[in-house]
Amino acid sequence: MEKTSQIILSEKSVKELRRLENLYPEKKSIVLMVLHVVYDQFGYLKPAAIDEAAGVVGIPPIDFHQAASFYTFFPREKVGKYHIQVCRTLSCYLRGAEELVDYLIEKLNIKMGEVTEDGIFSLTEVECLGSCGTSPMMQINDTYYENLNRAKVDSILDELRKKAKSG
Amino acid sequence: MAEYEKILFKNIDQPGQDRIETYLKNGGYKAFEKAVTNMTPEEVTEEVIKSGLRGRGGAGFPAGRKWSFLPKDSDKPVYLTVNADESEPGTFKDRELMEKDPHLVIEGTLITSYAIKCRTAFIYIRAEFTYAAKQLIRAIEEARAKGYIGKNILGRGIDIDIIVHRGGGAYICGEETALLTSLEGGRGHPRVKPPFPAISGLYGAPTIINNVETLANVPHIVNRGGEWYASIGTEKSTGTKIFCLSGHVNKPGNYELPMGIPLRELIYDYGGGILEDRNLKAVIPGGSSVPVLTADKIDVHLDYESLAEAGSMLGSAGVIVLDETVCMVKAALNMMRFYKHESCGQCTPCHQGTYWLLRILDRIEHGRGTMEDLDELIHICDNIDGNTICPLGDAATPGVRSTLQHFREEYEYHIEHKKCMVSMAPRFV
């Protein structure tokens, strides 16, 4: 039997899209919120998922792709299970962000922008995350890790690696 | 060390302050009840005008006056948009308010909505503040369950809803017109003003955009009166301000203090002085978009007027402290990388100018600069300033201009010796 086009959005995502659909005075306002739904499910903006979400809410896919190429929060390609974003802006730089980056590169044995071979970690640098009083810091997926030092980074990475391997 | 009354941070460290039960126990939503029961919307606006409260996002425009610009006879709905896109480097105050005392932000939003007759308010929060967004959403649901949000609030025939809208990681969306374009579903491109948003904003309707900290002041002003608020701080910069202290100090963090306190007091009394007792080199007092102050300006008072007189700006009050080991060329380069990354690309002077400024700073930093480059930097700044739709262009240049003005010898040293004059002590251990 011929396979029909596969549905990749989860029930939870579709439910959230339905909630958003009529929430705003003008429908197009939900573009970024829809991208968040796709990002929350896949960890990046999977193009097929964007198109499917566009169909669910009835907004042309181009509106989403235009936004996706402007807003840098959403990775546009698959990243590690744990996506590490190090803030490099001034206050963090003053408290050792460059050394933090060097340390992560050494520990993970990848270059900036790469994913570890086991797919567990990916590493990028980003601009100010609004955590300047607790620098240096990094964001891993949705969580901020602040006031970092080597020992803290070691234990964070160990814990996440364990978590990734146990499922 | 002088002790000052905290207003916004009064209850911030109370356990459970983020829950409505604790917030109510600590006097929460009394101001909102007072406003809708005993005051007309115009009286609320009048009280805020009397308080002298100025916008805490950076521009410092009087909040109540902004509200009074709304057209009186429009047939379109009025919108309130809370600017929670906190992204100015060195600024992290709104995040703390939203995470720890979300109901204060919600109550400020509700009172302001009442004052400007808005039925749908939006909180535009930067994408990375996931936890703060969750806190706000939960606070809204708690407030809805208690009848403070929704239809016929407190039986007064008022309807107000609040929608938390998450951004996409773009500094430019903190600029009020870019925020509106973004909220309408587009790329975050600023718009030409006029028309100002109060006349034609979200969906072409009259719209007020206020910063989180600004709105968090409103419940206190309603509770205790505009005159009381105006008695704090200085004559023209009233109230308290949350100063975000970061960089080379022993105790970085948010400090709520009256407007007009000396910079020295903030850094040495509250911030515990410079790390390892090193010498202070420079301070950026208002987020990375304002000119650098040299160490000899340490006695300047932190208010809009005094900082302008000293050659800088209060901005968002993100106070970044640089010790003697910082290479100012490297600092300028770091800031420029930010603005180049965040330029929306709409105006040529900004998107080309930041690109060239970054390239030139980078080659000076890496020992490939020439003395002519120093004139070229200023020339490019001159071509950006005042020539763009929004203030991002103007925000990108003060870092270069002021470091070049005050620390020219470091630029020249870089060009002559192909290395930094000083090297920063390791901090990540």
Coordinates of C-alpha atoms in Angstrom, one line a residue:
Chain A
M1 CA 0.0 0.0 0.0
E2 CA 1.2 3.5 -0.8
K3 CA 2.3 5.5 2.2
T4 CA 0.5 8.8 2.6
S5 CA 2.5 11.8 3.7
Q6 CA 3.7 11.2 7.2
I7 CA 2.5 13.4 10.0
I8 CA 5.5 14.5 12.1
L9 CA 4.0 17.0 14.5
S10 CA 3.1 15.5 17.8
E11 CA -0.4 15.7 19.3
K12 CA 0.9 18.1 21.9
S13 CA 2.3 20.4 19.2
V14 CA -0.9 20.4 17.1
K15 CA -2.9 21.1 20.3
E16 CA -0.7 24.1 21.0
L17 CA -1.1 25.3 17.4
R18 CA -4.8 25.1 17.7
R19 CA -4.7 27.1 20.9
L20 CA -2.6 29.8 19.2
E21 CA -4.7 30.0 16.1
N22 CA -7.3 32.3 17.4
L23 CA -5.5 33.9 20.3
Y24 CA -4.3 37.1 18.6
P25 CA -6.3 39.9 17.0
E26 CA -4.5 39.2 13.8
K27 CA -3.5 35.6 12.9
K28 CA -0.1 36.3 11.4
S29 CA 1.1 37.4 14.9
I30 CA 1.6 33.8 15.8
V31 CA 4.5 33.2 13.4
L32 CA 7.2 33.3 16.1
M33 CA 5.1 31.3 18.6
V34 CA 4.6 28.6 15.9
L35 CA 8.4 28.4 15.4
H36 CA 8.7 27.9 19.2
V37 CA 6.3 25.0 18.9
V38 CA 8.4 23.4 16.2
Y39 CA 11.6 24.1 18.1
D40 CA 10.2 22.7 21.3
Q41 CA 9.4 19.4 19.6
F42 CA 12.4 18.9 17.4
G43 CA 15.2 21.0 19.0
Y44 CA 15.6 22.8 15.7
L45 CA 13.5 24.2 12.9
K46 CA 12.9 21.1 10.9
P47 CA 11.7 22.4 7.5
A48 CA 9.1 19.7 6.9
A49 CA 7.6 20.4 10.4
I50 CA 7.4 24.1 9.6
D51 CA 5.4 23.4 6.4
E52 CA 3.2 21.0 8.3
A53 CA 2.6 23.6 11.1
A54 CA 1.9 26.3 8.4
G55 CA -0.8 24.0 7.0
V56 CA -2.4 23.4 10.4
V57 CA -2.7 27.1 11.2
G58 CA -3.4 28.3 7.6
I59 CA -0.5 30.7 7.2
P60 CA 1.7 30.6 4.1
P61 CA 5.0 28.6 4.8
I62 CA 7.0 31.5 3.4
D63 CA 6.1 33.7 6.4
F64 CA 7.7 31.1 8.7
H65 CA 10.8 30.6 6.6
Q66 CA 11.3 34.4 6.4
A67 CA 11.2 34.7 10.1
A68 CA 13.4 31.6 10.6
S69 CA 16.2 33.3 8.6
F70 CA 16.0 36.4 10.7
Y71 CA 15.6 35.2 14.3
T72 CA 18.8 33.5 15.6
F73 CA 17.3 31.8 18.6
F74 CA 16.2 28.8 16.6
P75 CA 18.9 26.4 15.2
R76 CA 18.0 25.7 11.6
E77 CA 19.9 22.4 11.5
K78 CA 20.0 19.5 13.9
V79 CA 22.1 20.2 16.9
G80 CA 23.3 18.1 19.8
K81 CA 20.8 16.6 22.3
Y82 CA 22.3 19.3 24.6
H83 CA 23.0 22.5 22.7
I84 CA 25.5 24.6 24.5
Q85 CA 25.4 28.4 23.9
V86 CA 28.1 30.4 25.5
C87 CA 27.6 34.2 26.0
R88 CA 30.6 36.1 24.7
T89 CA 29.4 39.7 25.1
L90 CA 31.3 42.2 27.2
S91 CA 30.4 41.4 30.8
C92 CA 30.9 37.7 30.2
Y93 CA 34.1 38.4 28.3
L94 CA 35.4 40.4 31.4
R95 CA 34.8 37.4 33.6
G96 CA 36.5 34.8 31.4
A97 CA 34.1 33.8 28.6
E98 CA 36.9 33.2 26.2
E99 CA 38.6 30.9 28.6
L100 CA 35.3 29.1 29.1
V101 CA 35.0 28.6 25.4
D102 CA 38.5 27.2 25.1
Y103 CA 37.8 24.9 28.0
L104 CA 34.6 23.5 26.4
I105 CA 36.4 23.1 23.0
E106 CA 39.1 21.1 24.8
K107 CA 36.7 19.0 26.9
L108 CA 34.2 18.2 24.1
N109 CA 36.9 17.8 21.5
I110 CA 34.9 19.7 18.8
K111 CA 35.3 23.0 17.0
M112 CA 32.9 25.9 17.5
G113 CA 29.7 25.2 15.8
E114 CA 30.1 21.4 15.7
V115 CA 28.3 18.5 17.2
T116 CA 30.1 15.7 19.2
E117 CA 30.4 12.4 17.4
D118 CA 27.9 10.8 19.8
G119 CA 25.4 13.6 19.1
I120 CA 25.1 14.5 22.7
F121 CA 26.6 18.0 22.7
S122 CA 26.9 20.9 20.3
L123 CA 28.7 24.2 20.9
T124 CA 28.0 27.8 19.8
E125 CA 28.8 31.3 21.0
V126 CA 26.0 33.8 21.3
E127 CA 25.5 37.4 22.1
C128 CA 24.3 38.8 25.5
L129 CA 21.8 36.5 27.3
G130 CA 20.9 39.0 30.0
S131 CA 22.9 37.2 32.7
C132 CA 25.7 39.7 33.1
G133 CA 25.8 39.7 36.9
T134 CA 26.4 36.0 37.0
S135 CA 29.0 35.6 34.3
P136 CA 30.6 33.7 32.8
M137 CA 27.6 31.7 31.8
M138 CA 26.1 29.3 29.2
Q139 CA 22.7 28.2 28.2
I140 CA 22.1 24.6 27.5
N141 CA 18.8 24.0 25.8
D142 CA 16.4 26.0 28.0
T143 CA 18.5 26.2 31.1
Y144 CA 21.0 28.9 32.2
Y145 CA 24.1 27.8 34.0
E146 CA 25.7 30.8 35.7
N147 CA 28.8 31.8 37.7
L148 CA 30.8 29.0 35.9
N149 CA 34.2 27.7 36.8
R150 CA 36.0 24.6 35.6
A151 CA 34.7 22.3 38.3
K152 CA 31.1 23.4 37.6
V153 CA 31.4 22.8 33.9
D154 CA 32.9 19.4 34.5
S155 CA 30.0 18.3 36.7
I156 CA 27.4 19.8 34.4
L157 CA 28.8 18.0 31.3
D158 CA 29.2 14.7 33.3
E159 CA 25.6 14.8 34.5
L160 CA 24.2 15.6 31.1
R161 CA 26.2 12.9 29.4
K162 CA 24.9 10.4 31.9
K163 CA 21.4 11.6 31.4
A164 CA 21.8 11.3 27.6
K165 CA 23.1 7.7 27.8
S166 CA 20.4 6.5 30.2
G167 CA 17.8 7.5 27.7
Chain B
M1 CA 27.0 52.0 53.9
A2 CA 23.8 54.0 53.4
E3 CA 20.5 52.1 53.6
Y4 CA 17.7 53.0 51.2
E5 CA 14.2 51.9 51.1
K6 CA 13.6 49.2 48.4
I7 CA 10.4 49.6 46.4
L8 CA 10.5 47.2 43.5
F9 CA 12.7 44.7 45.3
K10 CA 10.9 45.1 48.7
N11 CA 9.6 41.5 48.6
I12 CA 11.8 40.0 45.9
D13 CA 13.6 37.6 48.2
Q14 CA 10.6 36.5 50.2
P15 CA 10.1 32.8 49.8
G16 CA 7.1 32.1 47.5
Q17 CA 6.8 35.7 46.3
D18 CA 6.2 34.3 42.8
R19 CA 2.9 32.7 44.0
I20 CA -0.2 34.8 44.2
E21 CA -1.0 33.8 47.8
T22 CA 2.3 35.3 49.1
Y23 CA 2.0 38.2 46.7
L24 CA -1.5 39.0 48.1
K25 CA -0.3 38.5 51.7
N26 CA 2.3 41.1 51.0
G27 CA -0.2 43.6 49.8
G28 CA -0.4 42.6 46.2
Y29 CA -3.2 43.6 43.8
K30 CA -4.3 46.3 46.4
A31 CA -3.1 49.0 44.0
F32 CA -5.1 47.4 41.1
E33 CA -8.2 47.2 43.3
K34 CA -7.7 50.8 44.4
A35 CA -7.3 52.0 40.8
V36 CA -10.4 50.3 39.4
T37 CA -12.6 51.0 42.4
N38 CA -11.6 54.5 43.4
M39 CA -9.9 56.1 40.5
T40 CA -10.7 57.0 36.9
P41 CA -8.2 56.0 34.2
E42 CA -7.3 59.7 33.8
E43 CA -6.6 59.9 37.5
V44 CA -4.2 57.0 37.3
T45 CA -2.4 58.6 34.4
E46 CA -2.3 61.9 36.3
E47 CA -0.7 60.2 39.3
V48 CA 1.9 58.6 37.2
I49 CA 2.6 62.0 35.5
K50 CA 2.9 63.5 39.0
S51 CA 5.4 60.8 40.0
G52 CA 7.8 61.9 37.3
L53 CA 8.4 58.2 36.4
R54 CA 10.5 57.9 33.3
G55 CA 10.8 54.9 31.0
R56 CA 13.3 52.4 32.4
G57 CA 14.1 50.8 29.1
G58 CA 16.8 53.3 28.2
A59 CA 15.2 56.3 26.6
G60 CA 13.9 57.8 29.9
F61 CA 10.8 59.3 28.4
P62 CA 8.1 60.2 31.1
A63 CA 5.7 57.3 31.2
G64 CA 2.6 59.1 32.1
R65 CA 3.1 61.7 29.4
K66 CA 3.6 58.9 26.9
W67 CA 0.1 57.5 27.9
S68 CA -1.4 60.9 27.5
F69 CA -0.4 61.0 23.8
L70 CA -3.1 58.4 22.9
P71 CA -5.8 59.8 20.7
K72 CA -9.0 60.5 22.7
D73 CA -11.4 59.8 19.8
S74 CA -10.0 56.7 18.1
D75 CA -12.4 53.9 17.1
K76 CA -9.6 51.4 17.1
P77 CA -8.7 49.3 20.2
V78 CA -5.8 50.5 22.3
Y79 CA -2.9 48.0 22.9
L80 CA -0.3 47.8 25.6
T81 CA 2.9 46.1 24.9
V82 CA 5.2 45.3 27.7
N83 CA 8.8 45.4 26.5
A84 CA 10.4 42.4 28.2
D85 CA 13.0 41.9 25.4
E86 CA 15.8 42.8 27.8
S87 CA 18.9 42.5 25.6
E88 CA 21.1 45.5 26.2
P89 CA 24.5 44.2 27.1
G90 CA 25.0 44.6 30.9
T91 CA 21.3 44.7 31.7
F92 CA 19.6 41.9 33.7
K93 CA 17.0 43.6 35.9
D94 CA 13.8 42.8 34.1
R95 CA 14.7 39.1 34.2
E96 CA 15.0 39.2 38.0
L97 CA 11.7 41.0 38.4
M98 CA 9.8 38.6 36.1
E99 CA 11.4 35.4 37.6
K100 CA 11.0 36.3 41.2
D101 CA 8.1 38.8 41.4
P102 CA 6.0 38.1 38.3
H103 CA 2.8 39.3 39.9
L104 CA 4.3 42.8 40.4
V105 CA 4.9 43.0 36.6
I106 CA 1.3 41.7 36.0
E107 CA -0.2 44.1 38.4
G108 CA 1.6 47.0 36.7
T109 CA 0.4 45.8 33.4
L110 CA -3.2 45.6 34.6
I111 CA -3.2 49.1 36.1
T112 CA -1.6 50.5 33.0
S113 CA -4.1 48.7 30.8
Y114 CA -6.9 50.2 32.9
A115 CA -5.3 53.7 32.7
I116 CA -5.1 53.6 28.9
K117 CA -8.3 51.6 28.3
C118 CA -6.6 48.6 26.8
R119 CA -8.3 45.3 26.7
T120 CA -5.5 43.2 25.3
A121 CA -2.0 43.6 26.6
F122 CA 1.1 41.7 25.3
I123 CA 4.3 40.9 27.1
Y124 CA 7.0 40.6 24.5
I125 CA 9.7 38.5 26.2
R126 CA 13.0 37.6 24.7
A127 CA 13.1 33.9 23.6
E128 CA 16.0 32.9 25.9
F129 CA 14.1 33.9 29.1
T130 CA 12.2 30.6 29.1
Y131 CA 11.9 30.4 32.9
A132 CA 10.8 34.1 33.2
A133 CA 8.1 33.4 30.5
K134 CA 6.9 30.3 32.4
Q135 CA 6.7 32.4 35.6
L136 CA 4.7 35.1 33.9
I137 CA 2.3 32.6 32.3
R138 CA 1.7 30.9 35.6
A139 CA 1.2 34.2 37.3
I140 CA -1.4 35.2 34.7
E141 CA -3.3 32.0 35.3
E142 CA -3.2 32.5 39.0
A143 CA -4.5 36.1 38.6
R144 CA -7.1 34.9 36.2
A145 CA -8.4 32.4 38.7
K146 CA -8.7 35.1 41.3
G147 CA -10.6 37.4 38.9
Y148 CA -8.0 40.0 38.3
I149 CA -7.7 39.1 34.6
G150 CA -10.5 38.3 32.2
K151 CA -14.0 39.6 31.8
N152 CA -15.8 42.0 34.1
I153 CA -12.8 42.2 36.5
L154 CA -13.8 42.8 40.1
G155 CA -17.4 43.3 38.9
R156 CA -16.3 46.7 37.5
G157 CA -17.2 45.9 33.9
I158 CA -13.6 46.0 32.8
D159 CA -12.1 43.3 30.5
I160 CA -8.4 42.9 30.3
D161 CA -6.4 39.9 28.9
I162 CA -2.6 39.5 28.9
I163 CA -0.8 37.4 26.3
V164 CA 2.8 36.4 26.8
H165 CA 4.5 36.5 23.4
R166 CA 8.0 35.0 23.0
G167 CA 10.6 36.6 20.7
G168 CA 13.1 34.9 18.6
G169 CA 16.5 36.1 19.8
A170 CA 17.0 39.5 18.2
Y171 CA 18.3 42.5 20.1
I172 CA 16.6 44.8 17.6
C173 CA 13.2 43.7 18.8
G174 CA 13.8 45.7 22.0
E175 CA 13.4 48.8 19.8
E176 CA 9.8 49.6 20.2
T177 CA 8.8 49.7 16.5
A178 CA 10.8 46.6 15.7
L179 CA 9.0 44.9 18.6
L180 CA 5.7 45.8 17.0
T181 CA 6.7 44.5 13.5
S182 CA 7.9 41.3 15.2
L183 CA 4.7 40.9 17.2
E184 CA 2.8 41.2 14.0
G185 CA 4.7 38.2 12.7
G186 CA 7.4 39.8 10.6
R187 CA 11.1 40.1 10.6
G188 CA 12.1 42.6 13.3
H189 CA 12.6 45.7 11.2
P190 CA 12.1 49.1 12.9
R191 CA 9.7 51.6 11.4
V192 CA 10.1 55.3 10.7
K193 CA 8.7 57.6 13.3
P194 CA 6.3 59.5 13.1
P195 CA 3.8 58.1 13.2
F196 CA 4.6 57.3 16.8
P197 CA 3.1 54.0 18.2
A198 CA 0.7 56.0 20.4
I199 CA -1.0 57.1 17.2
S200 CA -0.3 54.1 15.0
G201 CA 1.3 51.1 16.5
L202 CA 0.3 47.4 16.7
Y203 CA -2.0 46.5 13.7
G204 CA -2.1 50.3 13.0
A205 CA -3.9 50.9 16.3
P206 CA -2.9 53.2 19.1
T207 CA -0.2 51.4 21.2
I208 CA 1.8 52.1 24.3
I209 CA 5.1 50.3 24.8
N210 CA 6.6 50.3 28.3
N211 CA 9.5 48.5 29.8
V212 CA 9.0 45.9 32.6
E213 CA 10.7 47.9 35.3
T214 CA 8.7 51.0 34.4
L215 CA 5.4 49.1 34.8
A216 CA 6.6 47.5 38.1
N217 CA 6.7 51.0 39.6
V218 CA 3.1 51.7 38.7
P219 CA 1.4 49.7 41.6
H220 CA 3.6 51.5 44.1
I221 CA 2.8 54.9 42.7
V222 CA -0.9 54.1 42.8
N223 CA -0.6 52.8 46.4
R224 CA 1.5 55.6 47.8
G225 CA 0.9 58.5 45.4
G226 CA 2.8 60.3 42.7
E227 CA 4.1 62.9 45.2
W228 CA 5.7 60.3 47.4
Y229 CA 7.5 58.8 44.4
A230 CA 8.7 62.1 43.2
S231 CA 10.3 62.8 46.6
I232 CA 12.7 59.9 45.9
G233 CA 15.8 60.4 43.7
T234 CA 16.5 63.8 42.1
E235 CA 14.2 66.5 40.9
K236 CA 14.2 65.3 37.3
S237 CA 15.2 61.7 37.8
T238 CA 12.6 60.5 40.3
G239 CA 12.2 57.2 42.1
T240 CA 14.6 54.3 42.5
K241 CA 16.4 52.5 39.7
I242 CA 17.6 49.0 39.5
F243 CA 21.3 49.2 38.7
C244 CA 22.7 46.1 37.1
L245 CA 26.3 45.9 38.2
S246 CA 28.6 43.5 36.3
G247 CA 32.3 43.1 35.2
H248 CA 35.2 43.4 37.5
V249 CA 33.5 43.9 40.9
N250 CA 33.5 41.6 43.9
K251 CA 29.7 41.5 44.2
P252 CA 28.0 41.9 40.8
G253 CA 24.2 41.9 40.8
N254 CA 21.1 44.0 40.8
Y255 CA 20.9 46.9 43.3
E256 CA 17.8 49.0 43.7
L257 CA 18.9 52.4 44.8
P258 CA 17.5 56.0 44.6
M259 CA 18.3 57.8 41.4
G260 CA 21.3 60.1 41.8
I261 CA 23.5 58.0 44.1
P262 CA 27.2 58.4 43.3
L263 CA 28.8 55.8 41.0
R264 CA 31.5 55.3 43.7
E265 CA 28.9 54.2 46.2
L266 CA 27.5 51.6 43.8
I267 CA 30.8 50.1 42.9
Y268 CA 32.6 50.3 46.3
D269 CA 29.9 50.1 48.9
Y270 CA 27.4 47.8 47.2
G271 CA 29.7 46.1 44.6
G272 CA 32.4 45.5 47.2
G273 CA 35.0 47.2 45.1
I274 CA 37.2 46.0 42.3
L275 CA 38.3 42.3 42.0
E276 CA 41.6 41.6 43.7
D277 CA 41.8 45.3 44.7
R278 CA 43.0 46.2 41.2
N279 CA 42.6 49.8 39.9
L280 CA 39.5 50.9 38.1
K281 CA 40.0 51.8 34.5
A282 CA 36.6 52.6 33.1
V283 CA 32.9 52.2 33.6
I284 CA 30.1 51.9 31.0
P285 CA 27.2 53.2 33.1
G286 CA 24.1 52.5 30.9
G287 CA 24.5 49.3 28.9
S288 CA 27.1 48.9 26.1
S289 CA 25.3 51.6 23.9
V290 CA 26.6 54.5 26.0
P291 CA 30.0 56.2 26.1
V292 CA 32.7 54.8 28.4
L293 CA 33.5 56.9 31.5
T294 CA 37.1 57.0 32.7
A295 CA 38.0 56.1 36.3
D296 CA 38.3 59.8 37.4
K297 CA 34.5 60.2 36.8
I298 CA 33.8 57.8 39.6
D299 CA 32.0 60.6 41.7
V300 CA 29.4 61.2 39.0
H301 CA 25.8 60.8 40.3
L302 CA 23.7 58.1 38.6
D303 CA 20.8 60.0 37.1
Y304 CA 19.8 61.1 33.6
E305 CA 21.1 64.6 33.9
S306 CA 24.4 64.1 35.8
L307 CA 25.5 61.3 33.5
A308 CA 24.7 63.4 30.4
E309 CA 26.8 66.2 31.9
A310 CA 29.6 63.8 32.5
G311 CA 29.5 62.7 28.8
S312 CA 27.6 59.5 29.0
M313 CA 24.0 58.3 29.6
L314 CA 22.0 56.4 32.2
G315 CA 20.5 54.2 29.5
S316 CA 19.3 51.0 31.0
A317 CA 21.6 51.4 34.0
G318 CA 23.7 48.4 33.0
V319 CA 26.8 49.4 34.9
I320 CA 29.8 47.5 33.4
V321 CA 33.0 47.9 35.4
L322 CA 36.4 47.4 33.7
D323 CA 39.6 47.1 35.7
E324 CA 43.1 48.2 34.7
T325 CA 43.9 44.9 32.9
V326 CA 41.3 45.4 30.2
C327 CA 42.5 46.2 26.7
M328 CA 40.1 48.9 25.5
V329 CA 40.6 48.0 21.8
K330 CA 39.5 44.5 22.6
A331 CA 36.6 45.8 24.6
A332 CA 35.5 48.1 21.7
L333 CA 35.9 45.1 19.3
N334 CA 33.8 42.9 21.6
M335 CA 31.0 45.5 21.6
M336 CA 31.1 46.1 17.9
R337 CA 30.8 42.4 17.2
F338 CA 27.6 42.5 19.1
Y339 CA 26.1 45.5 17.1
K340 CA 27.2 44.0 13.8
H341 CA 25.6 40.7 14.7
E342 CA 22.4 42.5 15.8
S343 CA 22.0 45.1 13.0
C344 CA 18.7 44.2 11.3
G345 CA 20.2 45.0 7.9
Q346 CA 17.5 47.5 6.9
C347 CA 19.6 50.7 6.8
T348 CA 22.9 50.8 4.8
P349 CA 24.8 53.1 7.2
C350 CA 24.2 50.6 10.1
H351 CA 24.6 47.3 8.4
Q352 CA 27.6 48.4 6.3
G353 CA 29.0 50.7 9.0
T354 CA 29.0 48.1 11.7
Y355 CA 30.6 45.6 9.3
W356 CA 33.5 48.0 8.5
L357 CA 33.9 49.2 12.1
L358 CA 34.2 45.5 13.1
R359 CA 36.7 44.7 10.4
I360 CA 38.9 47.7 11.2
L361 CA 38.8 47.1 15.0
D362 CA 39.6 43.5 14.3
R363 CA 42.7 44.3 12.3
I364 CA 43.9 46.8 14.8
E365 CA 43.5 44.3 17.6
H366 CA 45.4 41.7 15.6
G367 CA 48.3 43.9 14.8
R368 CA 47.4 44.8 11.2
G369 CA 46.1 48.3 11.7
T370 CA 47.4 51.6 10.6
M371 CA 47.2 55.1 12.0
E372 CA 44.9 56.1 9.2
D373 CA 42.5 53.4 10.5
L374 CA 41.9 55.6 13.5
D375 CA 40.6 58.4 11.4
E376 CA 38.6 56.0 9.3
L377 CA 36.8 54.7 12.5
I378 CA 35.6 58.2 13.3
H379 CA 34.7 58.8 9.7
I380 CA 32.5 55.7 9.6
C381 CA 30.9 56.6 12.9
D382 CA 30.1 60.0 11.5
N383 CA 28.3 58.3 8.6
I384 CA 26.2 56.1 10.9
D385 CA 25.1 58.6 13.5
G386 CA 21.7 60.1 12.8
N387 CA 21.4 58.4 9.5
T388 CA 19.4 55.3 10.4
I389 CA 15.7 54.6 11.0
C390 CA 16.2 53.4 14.6
P391 CA 18.8 54.1 17.4
L392 CA 20.8 50.8 16.9
G393 CA 23.2 52.7 14.6
D394 CA 23.7 55.4 17.1
A395 CA 24.1 52.8 19.8
A396 CA 26.9 51.1 18.0
T397 CA 29.3 54.1 17.8
P398 CA 29.7 55.4 21.4
G399 CA 31.9 52.4 22.3
V400 CA 34.4 53.1 19.5
R401 CA 34.2 56.9 19.8
S402 CA 34.7 57.0 23.6
T403 CA 37.5 54.4 23.8
L404 CA 39.3 56.2 21.0
Q405 CA 38.8 59.5 22.8
H406 CA 39.9 58.4 26.2
F407 CA 42.3 55.6 25.4
R408 CA 43.8 56.6 22.1
E409 CA 47.3 55.6 23.3
E410 CA 46.1 51.9 23.5
Y411 CA 45.0 52.0 19.9
E412 CA 48.3 53.5 18.9
Y413 CA 50.2 51.0 20.9
H414 CA 48.4 48.2 19.2
I415 CA 49.3 49.6 15.8
E416 CA 53.0 50.2 16.7
H417 CA 53.6 47.1 18.8
K418 CA 51.1 44.7 17.2
K419 CA 49.8 43.6 20.6
C420 CA 47.7 44.8 23.6
M421 CA 49.2 47.3 26.0
V422 CA 47.7 45.4 28.9
S423 CA 46.5 41.8 29.3
M424 CA 43.5 40.7 31.3
A425 CA 43.9 38.5 34.4
P426 CA 42.5 35.0 33.9
R427 CA 39.0 34.8 35.5
F428 CA 37.7 31.4 34.6
V429 CA 39.4 29.0 37.0

